[in-house]
Tab-separated table of N, CA and C in Angstrom:
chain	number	residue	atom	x	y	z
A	1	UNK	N	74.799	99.449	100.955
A	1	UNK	CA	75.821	99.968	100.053
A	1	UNK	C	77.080	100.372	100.819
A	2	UNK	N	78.174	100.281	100.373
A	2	UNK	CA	79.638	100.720	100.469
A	2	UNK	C	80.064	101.945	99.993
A	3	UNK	N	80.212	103.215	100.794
A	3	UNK	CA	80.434	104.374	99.723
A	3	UNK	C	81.826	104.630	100.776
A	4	UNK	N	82.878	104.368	99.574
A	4	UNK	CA	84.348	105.021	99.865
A	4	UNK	C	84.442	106.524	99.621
A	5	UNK	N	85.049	106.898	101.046
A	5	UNK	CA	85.280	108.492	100.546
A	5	UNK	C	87.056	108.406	100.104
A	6	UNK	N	87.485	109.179	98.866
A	6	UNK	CA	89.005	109.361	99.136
A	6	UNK	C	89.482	110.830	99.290
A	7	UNK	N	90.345	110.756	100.131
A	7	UNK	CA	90.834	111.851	100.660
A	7	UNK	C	92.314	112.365	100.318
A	8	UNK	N	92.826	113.941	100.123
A	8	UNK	CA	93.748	114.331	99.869
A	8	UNK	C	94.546	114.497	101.317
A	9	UNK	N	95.670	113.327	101.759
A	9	UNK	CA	96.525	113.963	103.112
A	9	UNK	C	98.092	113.775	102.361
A	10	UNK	N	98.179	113.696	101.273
A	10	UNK	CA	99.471	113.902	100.801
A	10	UNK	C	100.289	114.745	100.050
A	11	UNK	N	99.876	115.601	99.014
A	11	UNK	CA	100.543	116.635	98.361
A	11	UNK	C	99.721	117.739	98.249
A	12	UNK	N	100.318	118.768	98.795
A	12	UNK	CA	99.367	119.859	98.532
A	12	UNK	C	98.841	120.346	97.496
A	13	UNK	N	97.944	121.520	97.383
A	13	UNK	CA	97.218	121.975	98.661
A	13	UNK	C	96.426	120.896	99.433
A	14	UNK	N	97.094	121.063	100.838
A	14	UNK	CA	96.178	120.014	101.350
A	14	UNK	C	95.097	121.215	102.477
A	15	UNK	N	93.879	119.876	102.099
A	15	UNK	CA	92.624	120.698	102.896
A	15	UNK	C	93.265	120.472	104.578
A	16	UNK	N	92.848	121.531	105.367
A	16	UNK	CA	92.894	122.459	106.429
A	16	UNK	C	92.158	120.759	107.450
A	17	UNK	N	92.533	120.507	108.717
A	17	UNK	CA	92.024	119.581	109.172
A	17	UNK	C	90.837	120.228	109.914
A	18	UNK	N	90.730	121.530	110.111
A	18	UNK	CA	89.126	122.302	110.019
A	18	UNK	C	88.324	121.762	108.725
A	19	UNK	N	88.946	122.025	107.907
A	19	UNK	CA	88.123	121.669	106.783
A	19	UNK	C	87.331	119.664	106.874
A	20	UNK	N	88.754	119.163	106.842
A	20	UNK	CA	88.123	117.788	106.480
A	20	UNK	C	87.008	117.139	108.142
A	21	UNK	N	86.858	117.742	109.099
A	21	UNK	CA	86.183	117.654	110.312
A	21	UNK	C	84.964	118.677	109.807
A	22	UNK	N	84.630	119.781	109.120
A	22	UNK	CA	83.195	120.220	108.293
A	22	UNK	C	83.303	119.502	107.368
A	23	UNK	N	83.875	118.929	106.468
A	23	UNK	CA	83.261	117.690	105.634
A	23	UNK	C	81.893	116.421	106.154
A	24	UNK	N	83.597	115.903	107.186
A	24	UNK	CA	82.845	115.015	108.273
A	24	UNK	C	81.513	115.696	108.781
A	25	UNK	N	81.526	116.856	109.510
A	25	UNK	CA	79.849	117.087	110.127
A	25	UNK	C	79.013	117.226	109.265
A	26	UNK	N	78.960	117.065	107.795
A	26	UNK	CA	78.327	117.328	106.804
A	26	UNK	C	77.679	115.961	106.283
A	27	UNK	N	78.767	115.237	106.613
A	27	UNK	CA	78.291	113.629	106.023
A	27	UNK	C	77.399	112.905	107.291
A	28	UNK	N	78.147	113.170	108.306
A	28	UNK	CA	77.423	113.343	109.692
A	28	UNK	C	76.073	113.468	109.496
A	29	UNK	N	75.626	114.729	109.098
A	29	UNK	CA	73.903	115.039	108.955
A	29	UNK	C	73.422	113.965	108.297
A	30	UNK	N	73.816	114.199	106.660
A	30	UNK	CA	73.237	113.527	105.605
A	30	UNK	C	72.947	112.209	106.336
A	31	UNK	N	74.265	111.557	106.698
A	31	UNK	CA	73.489	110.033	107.773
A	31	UNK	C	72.312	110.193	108.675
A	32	UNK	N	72.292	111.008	109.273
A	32	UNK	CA	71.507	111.031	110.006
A	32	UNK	C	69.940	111.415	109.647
A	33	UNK	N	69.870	111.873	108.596
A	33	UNK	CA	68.876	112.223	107.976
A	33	UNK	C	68.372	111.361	106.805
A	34	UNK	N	69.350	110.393	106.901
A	34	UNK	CA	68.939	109.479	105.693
A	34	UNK	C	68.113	108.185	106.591
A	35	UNK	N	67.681	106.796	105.962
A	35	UNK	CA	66.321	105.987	106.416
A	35	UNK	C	67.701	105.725	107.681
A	36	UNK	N	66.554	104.785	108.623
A	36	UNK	CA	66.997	104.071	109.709
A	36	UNK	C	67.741	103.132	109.155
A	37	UNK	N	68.575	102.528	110.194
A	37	UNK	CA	69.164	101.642	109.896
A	37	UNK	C	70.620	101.431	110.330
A	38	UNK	N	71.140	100.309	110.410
A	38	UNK	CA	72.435	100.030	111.096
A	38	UNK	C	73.737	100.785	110.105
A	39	UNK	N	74.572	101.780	110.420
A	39	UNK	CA	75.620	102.628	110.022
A	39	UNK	C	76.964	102.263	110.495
A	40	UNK	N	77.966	101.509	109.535
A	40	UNK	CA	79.367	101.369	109.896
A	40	UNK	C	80.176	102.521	109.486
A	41	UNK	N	81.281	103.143	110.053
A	41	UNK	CA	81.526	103.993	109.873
A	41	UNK	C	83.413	103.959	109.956
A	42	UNK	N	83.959	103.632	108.895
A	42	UNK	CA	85.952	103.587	109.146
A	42	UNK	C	86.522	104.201	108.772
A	43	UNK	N	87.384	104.714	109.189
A	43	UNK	CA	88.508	105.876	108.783
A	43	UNK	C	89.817	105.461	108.892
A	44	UNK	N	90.397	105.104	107.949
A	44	UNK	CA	91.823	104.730	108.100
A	44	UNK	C	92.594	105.725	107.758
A	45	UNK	N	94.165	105.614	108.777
A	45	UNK	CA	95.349	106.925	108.371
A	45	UNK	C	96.397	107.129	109.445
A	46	UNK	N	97.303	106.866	109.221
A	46	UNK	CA	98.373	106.257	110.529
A	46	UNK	C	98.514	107.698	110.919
A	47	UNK	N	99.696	107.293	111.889
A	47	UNK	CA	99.692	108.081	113.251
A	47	UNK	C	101.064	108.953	112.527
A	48	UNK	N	102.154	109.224	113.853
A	48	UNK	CA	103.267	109.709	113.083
A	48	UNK	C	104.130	109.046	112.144
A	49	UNK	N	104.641	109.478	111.236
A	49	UNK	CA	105.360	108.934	110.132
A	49	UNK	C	106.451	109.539	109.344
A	50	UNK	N	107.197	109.397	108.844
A	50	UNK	CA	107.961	109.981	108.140
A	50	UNK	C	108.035	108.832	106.675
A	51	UNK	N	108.254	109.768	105.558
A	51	UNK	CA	107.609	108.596	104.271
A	51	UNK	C	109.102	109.129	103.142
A	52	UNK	N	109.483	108.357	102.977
A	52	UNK	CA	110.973	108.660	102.235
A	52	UNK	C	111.806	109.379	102.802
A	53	UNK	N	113.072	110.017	101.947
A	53	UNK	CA	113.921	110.346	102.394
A	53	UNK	C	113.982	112.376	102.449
A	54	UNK	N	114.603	112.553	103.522
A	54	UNK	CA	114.345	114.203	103.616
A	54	UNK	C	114.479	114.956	102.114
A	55	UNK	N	115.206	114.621	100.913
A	55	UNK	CA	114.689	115.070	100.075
A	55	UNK	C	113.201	115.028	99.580
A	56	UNK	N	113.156	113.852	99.453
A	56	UNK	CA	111.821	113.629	98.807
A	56	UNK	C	110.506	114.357	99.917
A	57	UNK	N	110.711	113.903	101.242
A	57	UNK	CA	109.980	115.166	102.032
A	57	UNK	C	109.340	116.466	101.879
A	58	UNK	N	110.588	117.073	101.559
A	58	UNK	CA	110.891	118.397	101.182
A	58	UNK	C	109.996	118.728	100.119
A	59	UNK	N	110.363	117.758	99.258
A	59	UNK	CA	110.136	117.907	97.662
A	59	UNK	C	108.214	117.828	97.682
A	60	UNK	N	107.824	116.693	98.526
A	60	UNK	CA	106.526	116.271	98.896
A	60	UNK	C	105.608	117.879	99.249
A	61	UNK	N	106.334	118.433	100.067
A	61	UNK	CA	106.028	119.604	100.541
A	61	UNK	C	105.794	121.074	99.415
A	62	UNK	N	106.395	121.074	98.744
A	62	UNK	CA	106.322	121.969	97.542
A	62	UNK	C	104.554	122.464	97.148
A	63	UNK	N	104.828	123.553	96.512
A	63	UNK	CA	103.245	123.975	96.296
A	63	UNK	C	103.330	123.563	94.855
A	64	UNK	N	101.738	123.342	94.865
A	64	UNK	CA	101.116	122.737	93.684
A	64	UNK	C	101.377	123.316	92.260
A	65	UNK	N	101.772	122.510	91.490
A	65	UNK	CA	101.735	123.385	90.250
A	65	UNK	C	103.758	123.570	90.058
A	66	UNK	N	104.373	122.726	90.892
A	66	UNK	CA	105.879	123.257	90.744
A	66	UNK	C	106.744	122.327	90.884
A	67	UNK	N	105.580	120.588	91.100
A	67	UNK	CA	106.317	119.443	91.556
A	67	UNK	C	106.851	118.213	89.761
A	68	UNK	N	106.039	118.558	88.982
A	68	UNK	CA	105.335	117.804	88.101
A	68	UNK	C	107.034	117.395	87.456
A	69	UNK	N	107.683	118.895	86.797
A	69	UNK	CA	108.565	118.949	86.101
A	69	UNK	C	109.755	118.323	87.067
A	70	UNK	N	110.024	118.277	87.846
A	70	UNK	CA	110.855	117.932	88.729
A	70	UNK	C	110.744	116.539	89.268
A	71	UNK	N	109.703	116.292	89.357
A	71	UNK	CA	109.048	114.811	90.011
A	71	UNK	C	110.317	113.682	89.805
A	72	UNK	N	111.137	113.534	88.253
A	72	UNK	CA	111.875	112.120	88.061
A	72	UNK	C	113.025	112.435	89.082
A	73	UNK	N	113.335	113.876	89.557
A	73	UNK	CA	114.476	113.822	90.579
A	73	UNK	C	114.353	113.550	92.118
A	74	UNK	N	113.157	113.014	92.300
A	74	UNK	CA	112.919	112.852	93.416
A	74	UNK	C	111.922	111.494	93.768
A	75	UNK	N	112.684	110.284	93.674
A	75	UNK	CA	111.606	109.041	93.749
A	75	UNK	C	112.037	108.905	95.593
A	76	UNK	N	110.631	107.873	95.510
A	76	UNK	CA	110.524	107.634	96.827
A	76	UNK	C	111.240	106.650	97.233
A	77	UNK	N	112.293	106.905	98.452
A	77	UNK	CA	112.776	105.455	98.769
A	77	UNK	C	112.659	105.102	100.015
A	78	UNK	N	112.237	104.006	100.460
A	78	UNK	CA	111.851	103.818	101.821
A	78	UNK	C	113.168	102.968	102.545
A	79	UNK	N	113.291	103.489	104.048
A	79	UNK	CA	114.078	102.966	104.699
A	79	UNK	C	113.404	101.594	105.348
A	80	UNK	N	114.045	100.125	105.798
A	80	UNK	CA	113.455	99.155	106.625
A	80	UNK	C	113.080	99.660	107.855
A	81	UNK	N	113.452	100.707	108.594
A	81	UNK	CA	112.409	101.256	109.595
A	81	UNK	C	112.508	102.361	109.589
A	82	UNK	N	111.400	103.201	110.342
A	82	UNK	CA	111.656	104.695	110.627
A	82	UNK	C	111.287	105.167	111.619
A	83	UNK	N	111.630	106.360	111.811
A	83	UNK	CA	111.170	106.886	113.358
A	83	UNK	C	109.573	107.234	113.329
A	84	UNK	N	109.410	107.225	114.856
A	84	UNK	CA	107.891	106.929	114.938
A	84	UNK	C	107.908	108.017	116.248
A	85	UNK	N	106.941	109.224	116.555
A	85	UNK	CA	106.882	110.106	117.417
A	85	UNK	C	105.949	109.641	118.741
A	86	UNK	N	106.294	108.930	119.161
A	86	UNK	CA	105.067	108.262	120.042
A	86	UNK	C	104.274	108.590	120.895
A	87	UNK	N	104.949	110.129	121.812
A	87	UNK	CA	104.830	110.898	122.541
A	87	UNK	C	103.244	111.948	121.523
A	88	UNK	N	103.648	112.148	120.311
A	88	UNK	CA	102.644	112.624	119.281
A	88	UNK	C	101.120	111.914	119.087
A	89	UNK	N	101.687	110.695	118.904
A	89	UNK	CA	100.847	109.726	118.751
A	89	UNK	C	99.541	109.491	120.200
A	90	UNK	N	100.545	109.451	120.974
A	90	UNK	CA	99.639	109.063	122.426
A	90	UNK	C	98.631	110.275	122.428
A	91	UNK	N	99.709	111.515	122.396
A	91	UNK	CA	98.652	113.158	122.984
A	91	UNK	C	97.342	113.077	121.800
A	92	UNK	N	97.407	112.766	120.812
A	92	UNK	CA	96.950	112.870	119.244
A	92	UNK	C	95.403	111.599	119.935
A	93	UNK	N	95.733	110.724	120.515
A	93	UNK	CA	94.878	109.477	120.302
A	93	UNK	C	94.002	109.965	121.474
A	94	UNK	N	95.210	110.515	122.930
A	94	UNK	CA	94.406	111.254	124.149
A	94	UNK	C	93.144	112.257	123.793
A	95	UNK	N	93.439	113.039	122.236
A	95	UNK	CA	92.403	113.961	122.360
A	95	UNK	C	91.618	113.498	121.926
A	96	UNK	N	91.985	112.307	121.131
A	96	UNK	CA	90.403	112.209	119.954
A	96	UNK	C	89.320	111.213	120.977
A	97	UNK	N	89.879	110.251	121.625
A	97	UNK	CA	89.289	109.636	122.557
A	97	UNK	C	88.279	110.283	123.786
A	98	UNK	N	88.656	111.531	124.112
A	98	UNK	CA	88.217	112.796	125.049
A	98	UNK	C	86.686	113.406	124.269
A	99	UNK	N	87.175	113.454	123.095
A	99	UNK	CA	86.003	114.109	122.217
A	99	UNK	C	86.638	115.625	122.328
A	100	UNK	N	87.837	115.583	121.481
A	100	UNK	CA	88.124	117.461	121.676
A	100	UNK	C	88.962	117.237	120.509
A	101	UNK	N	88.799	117.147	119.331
A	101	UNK	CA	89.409	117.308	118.328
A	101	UNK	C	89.897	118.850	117.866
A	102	UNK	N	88.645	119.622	118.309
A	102	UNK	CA	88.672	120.846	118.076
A	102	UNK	C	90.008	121.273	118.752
A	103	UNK	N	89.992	121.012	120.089
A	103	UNK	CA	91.303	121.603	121.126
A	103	UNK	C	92.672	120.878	120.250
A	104	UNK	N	92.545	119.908	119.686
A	104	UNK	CA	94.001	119.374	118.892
A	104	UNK	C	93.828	120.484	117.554
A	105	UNK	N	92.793	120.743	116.899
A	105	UNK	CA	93.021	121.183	115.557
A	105	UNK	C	93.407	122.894	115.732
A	106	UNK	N	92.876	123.303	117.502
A	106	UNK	CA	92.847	124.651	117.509
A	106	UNK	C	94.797	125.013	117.552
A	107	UNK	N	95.241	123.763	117.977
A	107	UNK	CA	97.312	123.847	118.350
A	107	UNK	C	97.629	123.422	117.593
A	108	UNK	N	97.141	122.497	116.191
A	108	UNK	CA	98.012	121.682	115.466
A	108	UNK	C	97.565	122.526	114.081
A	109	UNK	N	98.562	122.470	113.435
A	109	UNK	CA	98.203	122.908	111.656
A	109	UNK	C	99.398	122.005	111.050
A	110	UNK	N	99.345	121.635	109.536
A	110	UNK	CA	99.646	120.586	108.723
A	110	UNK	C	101.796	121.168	108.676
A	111	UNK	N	101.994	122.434	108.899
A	111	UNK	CA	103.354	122.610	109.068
A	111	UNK	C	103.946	121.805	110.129
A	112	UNK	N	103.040	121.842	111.473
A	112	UNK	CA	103.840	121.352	112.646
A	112	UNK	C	103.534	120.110	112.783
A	113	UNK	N	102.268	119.432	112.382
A	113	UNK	CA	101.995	117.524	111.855
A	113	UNK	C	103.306	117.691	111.049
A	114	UNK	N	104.108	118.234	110.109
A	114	UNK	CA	105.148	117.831	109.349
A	114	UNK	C	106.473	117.940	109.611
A	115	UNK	N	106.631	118.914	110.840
A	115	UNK	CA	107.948	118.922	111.939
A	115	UNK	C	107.941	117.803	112.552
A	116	UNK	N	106.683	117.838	113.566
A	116	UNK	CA	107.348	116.920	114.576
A	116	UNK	C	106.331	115.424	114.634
A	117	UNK	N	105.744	115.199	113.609
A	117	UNK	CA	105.284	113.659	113.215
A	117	UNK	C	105.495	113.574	112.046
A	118	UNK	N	106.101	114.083	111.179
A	118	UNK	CA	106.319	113.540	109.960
A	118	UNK	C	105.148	113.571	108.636
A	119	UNK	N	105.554	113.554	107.680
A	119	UNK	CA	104.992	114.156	106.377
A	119	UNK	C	103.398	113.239	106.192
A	120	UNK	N	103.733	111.953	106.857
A	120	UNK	CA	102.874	110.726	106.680
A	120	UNK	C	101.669	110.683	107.628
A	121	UNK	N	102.032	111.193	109.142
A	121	UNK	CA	101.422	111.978	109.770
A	121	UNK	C	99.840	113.051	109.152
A	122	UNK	N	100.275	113.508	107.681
A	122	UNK	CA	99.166	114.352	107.532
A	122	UNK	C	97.902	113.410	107.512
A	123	UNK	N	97.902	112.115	107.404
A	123	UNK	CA	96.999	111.034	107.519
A	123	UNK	C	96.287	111.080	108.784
A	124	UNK	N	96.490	111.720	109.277
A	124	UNK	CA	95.312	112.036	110.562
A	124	UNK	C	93.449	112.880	110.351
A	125	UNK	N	94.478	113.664	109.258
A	125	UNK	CA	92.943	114.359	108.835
A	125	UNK	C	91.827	113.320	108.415
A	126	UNK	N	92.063	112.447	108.351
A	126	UNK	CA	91.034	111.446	107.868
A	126	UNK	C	90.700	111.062	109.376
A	127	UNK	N	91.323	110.807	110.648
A	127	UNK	CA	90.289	110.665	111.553
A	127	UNK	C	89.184	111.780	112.255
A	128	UNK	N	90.083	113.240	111.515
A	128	UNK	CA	89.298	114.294	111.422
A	128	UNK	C	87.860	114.835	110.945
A	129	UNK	N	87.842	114.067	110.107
A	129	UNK	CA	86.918	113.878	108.856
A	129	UNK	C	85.513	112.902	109.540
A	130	UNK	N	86.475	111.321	110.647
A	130	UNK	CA	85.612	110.869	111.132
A	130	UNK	C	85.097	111.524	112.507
A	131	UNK	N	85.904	112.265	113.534
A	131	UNK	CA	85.439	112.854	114.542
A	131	UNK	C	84.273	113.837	114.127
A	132	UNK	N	84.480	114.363	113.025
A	132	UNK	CA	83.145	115.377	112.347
A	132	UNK	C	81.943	114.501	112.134
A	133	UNK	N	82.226	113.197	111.517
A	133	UNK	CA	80.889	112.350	111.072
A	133	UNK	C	79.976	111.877	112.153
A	134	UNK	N	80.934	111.341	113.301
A	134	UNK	CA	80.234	111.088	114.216
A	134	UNK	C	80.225	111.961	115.917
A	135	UNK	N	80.265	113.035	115.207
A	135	UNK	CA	79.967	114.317	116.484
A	135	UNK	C	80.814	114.434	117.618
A	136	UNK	N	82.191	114.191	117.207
A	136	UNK	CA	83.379	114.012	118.193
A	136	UNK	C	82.403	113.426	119.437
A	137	UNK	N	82.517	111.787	119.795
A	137	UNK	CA	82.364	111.443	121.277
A	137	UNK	C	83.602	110.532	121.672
A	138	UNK	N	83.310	109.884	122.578
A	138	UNK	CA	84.192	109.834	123.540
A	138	UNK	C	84.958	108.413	122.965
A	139	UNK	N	86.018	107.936	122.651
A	139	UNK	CA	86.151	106.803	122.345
A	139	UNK	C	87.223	105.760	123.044
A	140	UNK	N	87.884	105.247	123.063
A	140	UNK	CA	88.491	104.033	123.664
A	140	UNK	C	89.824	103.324	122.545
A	141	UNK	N	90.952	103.473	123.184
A	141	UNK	CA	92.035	103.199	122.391
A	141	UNK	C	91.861	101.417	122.769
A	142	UNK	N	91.696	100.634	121.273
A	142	UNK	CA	91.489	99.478	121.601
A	142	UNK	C	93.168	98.672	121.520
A	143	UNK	N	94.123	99.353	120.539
A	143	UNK	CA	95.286	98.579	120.674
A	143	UNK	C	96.407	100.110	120.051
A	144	UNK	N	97.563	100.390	120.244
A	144	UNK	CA	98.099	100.995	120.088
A	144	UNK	C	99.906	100.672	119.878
A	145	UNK	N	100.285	100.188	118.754
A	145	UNK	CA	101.958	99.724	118.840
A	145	UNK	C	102.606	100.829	117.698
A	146	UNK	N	103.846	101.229	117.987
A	146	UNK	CA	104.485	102.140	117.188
A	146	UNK	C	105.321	101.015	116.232
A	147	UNK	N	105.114	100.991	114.999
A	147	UNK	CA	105.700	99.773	114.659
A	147	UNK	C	107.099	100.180	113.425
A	148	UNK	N	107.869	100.196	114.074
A	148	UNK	CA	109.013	100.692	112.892
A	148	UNK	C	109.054	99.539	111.333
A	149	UNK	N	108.895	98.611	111.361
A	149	UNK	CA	109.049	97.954	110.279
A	149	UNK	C	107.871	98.239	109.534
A	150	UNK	N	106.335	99.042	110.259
A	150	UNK	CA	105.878	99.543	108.753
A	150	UNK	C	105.700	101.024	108.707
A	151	UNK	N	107.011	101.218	109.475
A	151	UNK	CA	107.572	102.696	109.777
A	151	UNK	C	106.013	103.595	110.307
A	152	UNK	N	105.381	103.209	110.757
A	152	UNK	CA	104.277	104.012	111.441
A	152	UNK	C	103.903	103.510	112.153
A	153	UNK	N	102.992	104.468	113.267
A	153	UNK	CA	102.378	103.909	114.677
A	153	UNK	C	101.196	104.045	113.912
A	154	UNK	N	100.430	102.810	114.764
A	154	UNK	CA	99.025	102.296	114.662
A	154	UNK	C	98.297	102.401	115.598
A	155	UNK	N	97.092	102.614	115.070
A	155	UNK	CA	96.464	102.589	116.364
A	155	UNK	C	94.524	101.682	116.047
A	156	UNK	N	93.972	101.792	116.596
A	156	UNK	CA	92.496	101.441	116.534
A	156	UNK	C	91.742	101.734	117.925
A	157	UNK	N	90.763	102.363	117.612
A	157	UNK	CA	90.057	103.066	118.126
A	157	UNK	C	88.493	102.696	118.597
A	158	UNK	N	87.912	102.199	119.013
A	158	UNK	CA	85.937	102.354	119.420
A	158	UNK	C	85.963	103.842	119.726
A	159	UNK	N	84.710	103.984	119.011
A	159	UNK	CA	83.653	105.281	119.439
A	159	UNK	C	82.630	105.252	119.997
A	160	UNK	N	82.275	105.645	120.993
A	160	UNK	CA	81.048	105.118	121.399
A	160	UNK	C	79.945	106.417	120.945
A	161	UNK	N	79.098	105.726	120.158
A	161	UNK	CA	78.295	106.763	119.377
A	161	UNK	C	76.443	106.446	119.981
């Protein structure tokens, strides 16, 4: 079987990347406690990003419950490229590869993912989610390009589990 998880990394309240890494160690068990057998395991969610224009940012950012009425003044428009934090990206890929997610989640919270990688950026908690599933180990950056034309850095990853 195929079981998609979907995840909230775009309008708040967004869950705590503590949080979505105890999700992950939660689903973590349940695998592990469920029959034998061969386990694929993917997490997709780009690196730094910035996703429309600093209004709409802004607007993205708003607490829940205050966006709805306002929403037609703020559509999304995308630029043909955007800036990409790469320096973010590398330290971000350095930790998860190390197996220390914890040491990134203990310096990073979803304000400063939205300073200095961008709003699109909050898409990391989903590899959060996977460092929890599979017991933060050690993994291996298999390809890594910052790609402005789909305005985000990419990356792909092995875990060795």
């Amino acid at each position: 079987p195929i079981v998609p998880i979907a995840t909230n990394c775009n309008m708040p309240p967004l869950p705590t990347l503590d949080r979505f890494h105890e999700v992950g160690e939660k689903i973590g068990r349940a695998i592990r406690r469920g029959p034998a057998g061969k386990i694929v395991v993917i997490a997709t969610g780009g690196l730094s990003h910035w996703v429309g224009q600093p209004a709409f940012q802004t607007f993205q950012g708003d607490a829940a419950g205050t966006r709805l009425a306002r929403a037609a003044d703020f559509s999304m428009e995308l630029d043909d490229t955007g800036p990409i934090n790469t320096d973010f990206d590398r330290d971000f890929l350095e930790s998860m590869c190390r197996g220390q997610s914890s040491a990134f989640m203990r310096d990073w919270n979803g304000a400063r993912i939205q300073r200095e990688a961008g709003n699109g950026a909050q898409e990391i908690r989903n590899w959060m989610m996977l460092a929890g599933i599979l017991g933060d180990p050690n993994g291996t950056v298999i390809g890594y390009t910052p790609e402005p034309a789909w305005l985000t850095g990419t990356a792909v990853v092995q875990f060795a589990t």
